PDB file of C-alpha atoms in Angstrom:
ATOM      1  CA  UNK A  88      -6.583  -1.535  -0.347  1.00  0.00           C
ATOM      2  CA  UNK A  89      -8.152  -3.012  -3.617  1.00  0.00           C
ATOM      3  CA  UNK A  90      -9.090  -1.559  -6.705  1.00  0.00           C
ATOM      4  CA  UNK A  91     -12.669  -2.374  -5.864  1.00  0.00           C
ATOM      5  CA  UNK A  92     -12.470  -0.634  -2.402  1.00  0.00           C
ATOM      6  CA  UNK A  93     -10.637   2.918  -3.594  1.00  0.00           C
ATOM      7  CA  UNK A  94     -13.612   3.006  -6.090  1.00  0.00           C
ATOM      8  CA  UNK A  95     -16.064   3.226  -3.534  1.00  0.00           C
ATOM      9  CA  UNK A  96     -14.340   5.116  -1.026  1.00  0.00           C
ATOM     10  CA  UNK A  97     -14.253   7.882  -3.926  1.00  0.00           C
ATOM     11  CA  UNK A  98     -18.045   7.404  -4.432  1.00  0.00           C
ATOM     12  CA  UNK A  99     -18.229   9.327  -0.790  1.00  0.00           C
ATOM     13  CA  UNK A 100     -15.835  12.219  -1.420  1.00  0.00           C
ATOM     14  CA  UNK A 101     -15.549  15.681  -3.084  1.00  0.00           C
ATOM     15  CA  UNK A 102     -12.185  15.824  -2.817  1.00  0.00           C
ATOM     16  CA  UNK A 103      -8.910  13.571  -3.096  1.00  0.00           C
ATOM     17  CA  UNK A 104      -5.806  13.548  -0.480  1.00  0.00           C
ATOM     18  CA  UNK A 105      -3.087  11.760  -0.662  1.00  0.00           C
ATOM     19  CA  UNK A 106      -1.051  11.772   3.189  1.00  0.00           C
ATOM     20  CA  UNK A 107       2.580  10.627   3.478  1.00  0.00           C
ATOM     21  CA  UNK A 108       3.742   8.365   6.481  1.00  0.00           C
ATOM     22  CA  UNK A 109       5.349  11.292   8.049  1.00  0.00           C
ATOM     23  CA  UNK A 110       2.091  13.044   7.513  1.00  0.00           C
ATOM     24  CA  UNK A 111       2.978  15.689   5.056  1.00  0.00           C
ATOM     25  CA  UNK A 112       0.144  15.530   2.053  1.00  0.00           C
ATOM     26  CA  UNK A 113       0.568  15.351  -1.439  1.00  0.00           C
ATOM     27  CA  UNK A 114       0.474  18.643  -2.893  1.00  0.00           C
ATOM     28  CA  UNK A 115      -3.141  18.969  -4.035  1.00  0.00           C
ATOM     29  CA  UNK A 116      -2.452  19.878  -7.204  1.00  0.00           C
ATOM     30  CA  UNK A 117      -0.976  15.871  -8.314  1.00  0.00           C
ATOM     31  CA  UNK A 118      -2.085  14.480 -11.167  1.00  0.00           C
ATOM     32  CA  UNK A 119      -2.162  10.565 -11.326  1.00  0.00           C
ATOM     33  CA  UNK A 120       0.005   9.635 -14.060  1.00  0.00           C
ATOM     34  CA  UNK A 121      -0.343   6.299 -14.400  1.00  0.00           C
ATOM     35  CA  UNK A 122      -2.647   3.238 -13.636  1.00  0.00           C
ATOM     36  CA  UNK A 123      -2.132   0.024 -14.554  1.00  0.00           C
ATOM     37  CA  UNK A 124      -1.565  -3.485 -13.754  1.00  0.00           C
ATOM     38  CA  UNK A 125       2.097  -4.611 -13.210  1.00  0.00           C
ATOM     39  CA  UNK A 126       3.125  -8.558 -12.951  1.00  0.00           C
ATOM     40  CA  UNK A 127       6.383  -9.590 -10.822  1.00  0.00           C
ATOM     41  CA  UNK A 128       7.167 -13.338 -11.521  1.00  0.00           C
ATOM     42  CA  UNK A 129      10.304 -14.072  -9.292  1.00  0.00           C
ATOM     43  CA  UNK A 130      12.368 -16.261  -8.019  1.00  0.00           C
ATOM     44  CA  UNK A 131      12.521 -16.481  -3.820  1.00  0.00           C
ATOM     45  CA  UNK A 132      16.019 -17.214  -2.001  1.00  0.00           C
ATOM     46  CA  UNK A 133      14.572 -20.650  -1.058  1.00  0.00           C
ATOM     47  CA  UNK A 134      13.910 -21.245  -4.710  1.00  0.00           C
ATOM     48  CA  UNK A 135      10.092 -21.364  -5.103  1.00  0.00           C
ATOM     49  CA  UNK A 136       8.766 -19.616  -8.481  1.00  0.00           C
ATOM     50  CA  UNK A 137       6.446 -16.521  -7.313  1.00  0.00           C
ATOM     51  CA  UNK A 138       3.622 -14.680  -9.396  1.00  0.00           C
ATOM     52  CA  UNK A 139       2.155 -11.599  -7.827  1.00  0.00           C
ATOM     53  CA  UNK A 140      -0.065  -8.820  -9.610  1.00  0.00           C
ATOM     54  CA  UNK A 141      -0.747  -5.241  -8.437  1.00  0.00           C
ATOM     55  CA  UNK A 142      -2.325  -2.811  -9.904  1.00  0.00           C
ATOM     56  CA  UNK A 143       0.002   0.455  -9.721  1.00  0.00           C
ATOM     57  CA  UNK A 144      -1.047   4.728  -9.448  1.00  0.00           C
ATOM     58  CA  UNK A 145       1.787   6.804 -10.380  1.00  0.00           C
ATOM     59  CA  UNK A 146       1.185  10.210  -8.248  1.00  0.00           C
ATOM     60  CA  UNK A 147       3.199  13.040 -10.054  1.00  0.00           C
ATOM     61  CA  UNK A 148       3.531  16.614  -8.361  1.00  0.00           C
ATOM     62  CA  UNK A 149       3.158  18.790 -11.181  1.00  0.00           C
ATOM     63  CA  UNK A 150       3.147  22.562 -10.984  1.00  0.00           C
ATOM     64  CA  UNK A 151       0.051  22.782 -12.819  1.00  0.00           C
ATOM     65  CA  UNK A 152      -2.071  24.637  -9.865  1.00  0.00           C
ATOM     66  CA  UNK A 153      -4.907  25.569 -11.410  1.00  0.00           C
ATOM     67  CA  UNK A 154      -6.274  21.747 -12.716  1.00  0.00           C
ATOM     68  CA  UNK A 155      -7.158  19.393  -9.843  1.00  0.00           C
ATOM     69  CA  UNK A 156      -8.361  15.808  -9.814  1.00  0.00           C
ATOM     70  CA  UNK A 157     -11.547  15.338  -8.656  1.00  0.00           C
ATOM     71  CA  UNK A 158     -12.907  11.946  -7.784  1.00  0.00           C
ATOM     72  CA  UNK A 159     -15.286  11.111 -10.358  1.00  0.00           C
ATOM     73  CA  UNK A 160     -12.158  11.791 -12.764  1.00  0.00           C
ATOM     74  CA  UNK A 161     -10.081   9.025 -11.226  1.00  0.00           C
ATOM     75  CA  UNK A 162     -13.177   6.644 -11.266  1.00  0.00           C
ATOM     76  CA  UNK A 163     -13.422   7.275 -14.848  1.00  0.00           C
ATOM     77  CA  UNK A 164      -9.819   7.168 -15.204  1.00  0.00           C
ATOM     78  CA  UNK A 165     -10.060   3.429 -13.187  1.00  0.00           C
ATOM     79  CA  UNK A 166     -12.933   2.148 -14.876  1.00  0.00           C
ATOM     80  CA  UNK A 167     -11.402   2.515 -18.191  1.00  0.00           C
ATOM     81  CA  UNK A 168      -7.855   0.750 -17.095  1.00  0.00           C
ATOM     82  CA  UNK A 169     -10.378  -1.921 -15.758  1.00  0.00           C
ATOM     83  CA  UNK A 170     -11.472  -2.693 -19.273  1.00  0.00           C
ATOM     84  CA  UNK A 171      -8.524  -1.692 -21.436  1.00  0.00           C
ATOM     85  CA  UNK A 172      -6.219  -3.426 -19.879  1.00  0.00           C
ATOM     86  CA  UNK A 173      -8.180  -6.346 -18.133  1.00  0.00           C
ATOM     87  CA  UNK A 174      -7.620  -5.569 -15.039  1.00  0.00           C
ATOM     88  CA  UNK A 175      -8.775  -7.637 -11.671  1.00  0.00           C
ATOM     89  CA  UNK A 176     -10.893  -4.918  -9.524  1.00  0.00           C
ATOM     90  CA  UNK A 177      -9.462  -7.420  -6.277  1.00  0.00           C
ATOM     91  CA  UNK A 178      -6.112  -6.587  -6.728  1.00  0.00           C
ATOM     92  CA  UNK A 179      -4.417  -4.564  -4.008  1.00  0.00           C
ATOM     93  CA  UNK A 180      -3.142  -1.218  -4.927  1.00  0.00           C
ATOM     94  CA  UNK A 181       0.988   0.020  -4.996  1.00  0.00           C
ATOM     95  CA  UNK A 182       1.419   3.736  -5.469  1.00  0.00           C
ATOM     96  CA  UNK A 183       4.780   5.330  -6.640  1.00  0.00           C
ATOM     97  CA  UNK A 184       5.509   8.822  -5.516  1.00  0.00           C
ATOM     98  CA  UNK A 185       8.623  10.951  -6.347  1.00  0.00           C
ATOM     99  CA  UNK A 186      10.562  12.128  -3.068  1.00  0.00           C
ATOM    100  CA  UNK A 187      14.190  11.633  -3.308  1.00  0.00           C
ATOM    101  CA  UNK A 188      13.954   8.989  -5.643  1.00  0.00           C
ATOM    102  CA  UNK A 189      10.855   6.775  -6.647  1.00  0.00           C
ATOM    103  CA  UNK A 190       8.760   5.185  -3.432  1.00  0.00           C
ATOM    104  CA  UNK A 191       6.448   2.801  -3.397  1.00  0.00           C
ATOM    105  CA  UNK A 192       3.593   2.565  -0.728  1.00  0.00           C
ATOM    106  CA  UNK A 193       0.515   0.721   0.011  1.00  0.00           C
ATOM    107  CA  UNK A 194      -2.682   2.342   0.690  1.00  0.00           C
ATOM    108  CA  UNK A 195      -5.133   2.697   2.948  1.00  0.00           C
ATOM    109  CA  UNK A 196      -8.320   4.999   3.399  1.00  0.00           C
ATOM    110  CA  UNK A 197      -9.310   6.488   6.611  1.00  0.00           C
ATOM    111  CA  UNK A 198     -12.570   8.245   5.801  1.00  0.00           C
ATOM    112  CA  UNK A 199     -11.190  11.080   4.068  1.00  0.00           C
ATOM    113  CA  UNK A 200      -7.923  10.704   3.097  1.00  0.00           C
ATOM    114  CA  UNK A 201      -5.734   8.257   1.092  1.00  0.00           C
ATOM    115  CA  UNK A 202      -3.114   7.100   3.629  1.00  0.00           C
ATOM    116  CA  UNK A 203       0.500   6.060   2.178  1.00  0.00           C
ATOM    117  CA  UNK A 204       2.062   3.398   3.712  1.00  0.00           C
ATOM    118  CA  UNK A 205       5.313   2.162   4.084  1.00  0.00           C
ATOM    119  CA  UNK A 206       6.458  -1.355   2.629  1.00  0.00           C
ATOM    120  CA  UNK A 207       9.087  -3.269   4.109  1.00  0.00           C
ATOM    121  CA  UNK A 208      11.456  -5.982   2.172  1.00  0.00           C
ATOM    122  CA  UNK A 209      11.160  -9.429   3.424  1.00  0.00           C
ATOM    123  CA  UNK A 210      12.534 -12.828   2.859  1.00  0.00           C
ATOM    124  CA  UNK A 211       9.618 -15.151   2.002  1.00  0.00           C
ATOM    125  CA  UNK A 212      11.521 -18.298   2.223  1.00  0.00           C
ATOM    126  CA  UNK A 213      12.391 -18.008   6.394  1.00  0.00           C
ATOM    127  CA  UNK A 214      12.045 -21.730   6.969  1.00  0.00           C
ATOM    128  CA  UNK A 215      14.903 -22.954   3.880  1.00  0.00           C
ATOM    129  CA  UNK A 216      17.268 -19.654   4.484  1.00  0.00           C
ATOM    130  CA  UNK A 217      17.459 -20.980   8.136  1.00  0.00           C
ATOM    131  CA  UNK A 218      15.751 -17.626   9.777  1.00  0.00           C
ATOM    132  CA  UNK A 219      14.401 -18.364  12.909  1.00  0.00           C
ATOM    133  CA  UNK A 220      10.573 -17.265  13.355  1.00  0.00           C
ATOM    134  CA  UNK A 221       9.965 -14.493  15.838  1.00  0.00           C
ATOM    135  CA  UNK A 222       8.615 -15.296  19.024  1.00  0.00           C
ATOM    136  CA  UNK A 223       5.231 -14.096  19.729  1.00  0.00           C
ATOM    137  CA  UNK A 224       5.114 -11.014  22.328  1.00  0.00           C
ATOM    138  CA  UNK A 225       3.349 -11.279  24.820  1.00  0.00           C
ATOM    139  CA  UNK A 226       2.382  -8.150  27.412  1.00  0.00           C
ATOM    140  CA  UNK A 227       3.766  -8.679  31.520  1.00  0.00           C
ATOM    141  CA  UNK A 228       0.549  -8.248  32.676  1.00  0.00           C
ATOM    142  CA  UNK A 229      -0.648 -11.160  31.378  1.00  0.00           C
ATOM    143  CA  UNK A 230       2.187 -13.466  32.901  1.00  0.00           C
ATOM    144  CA  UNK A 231       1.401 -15.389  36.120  1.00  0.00           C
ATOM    145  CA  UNK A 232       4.053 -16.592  38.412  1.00  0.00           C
ATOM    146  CA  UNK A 233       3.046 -19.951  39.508  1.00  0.00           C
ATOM    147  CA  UNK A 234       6.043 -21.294  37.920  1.00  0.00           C
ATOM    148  CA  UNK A 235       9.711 -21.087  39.321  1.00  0.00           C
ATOM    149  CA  UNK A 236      11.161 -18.474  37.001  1.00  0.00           C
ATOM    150  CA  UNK A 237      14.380 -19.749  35.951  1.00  0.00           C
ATOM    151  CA  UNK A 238      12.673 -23.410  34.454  1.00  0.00           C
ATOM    152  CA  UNK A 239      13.113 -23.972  31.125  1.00  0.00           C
ATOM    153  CA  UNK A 240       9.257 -23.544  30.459  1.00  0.00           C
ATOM    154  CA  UNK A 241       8.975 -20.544  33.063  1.00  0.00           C
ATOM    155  CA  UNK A 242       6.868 -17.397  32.196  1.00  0.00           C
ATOM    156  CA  UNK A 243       9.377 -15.238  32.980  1.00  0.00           C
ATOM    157  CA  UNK A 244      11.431 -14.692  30.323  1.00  0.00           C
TER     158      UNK A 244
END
């Protein structure tokens, strides 16, 4: 999800939820902490030079219980990150939450609620590291059995 696109999804609601990948919600007293833009300029195990921007929400569970963020709040609270800090409204959004230690998710919006997603390490440099790609999968139902099984180019395995 872009900045752009959680803008406008809050445009449509009266309240904000934040759900977990296991489901559980973020308390609905969170404040969001933080927004800003952070830069990663790295170096991949293949050796190419890599540039990537996000723009990051820091979600903090405070036990302040009687304050709650309402949308229009966090559009003002975007808009002026937008123009302080310069800030690309296309950029995809990273959101840290405090569990056991700090984790960061993706997002995505199903209608009403801010989804958390999970992110998942992965080597971008496959084809120099020697990693073979994964074979497509492909469902049995769509296999026919015209060939002799056991050739080389067969359709059964």
């Amino acid at each position: 999800m872009t900045l752009k696109e959680i803008t406008s999804a809050l445009s449509t609601l009266d309240k904000i939820a934040f759900q977990l990948p296991n489901g559980d919600f973020v308390p609905s007293h969170f404040h969001v902490t933080e927004v800003g833009k952070i830069n990663k300029l790295f170096i991949d195990c293949g050796g190419t030079m890599r540039n990537e921007d996000v723009v990051n929400f820091q979600l903090w569970n405070a036990n302040d219980y009687d304050h709650r963020l309402h949308p229009e709040k966090l559009v003002n609270i975007i808009n002026l990150s937008v123009e302080k800090l310069n800030i690309n409204e296309n950029l995809p959004i990273e959101v840290e939450y405090q569990g056991e230690t700090i984790g960061k998710f993706g997002l995505e919006f199903d209608g009403t609620n801010f989804l958390l997603t999970t992110k998942q390490t992965d080597c971008l440099a496959k084809d120099k590291c020697g990693i073979p790609e994964a074979k497509p999968k492909r469902q049995l139902s769509t296999l026919t059995y015209d060939e002799p099984c056991c050739s080389p180019d067969g359709n059964c395995c």
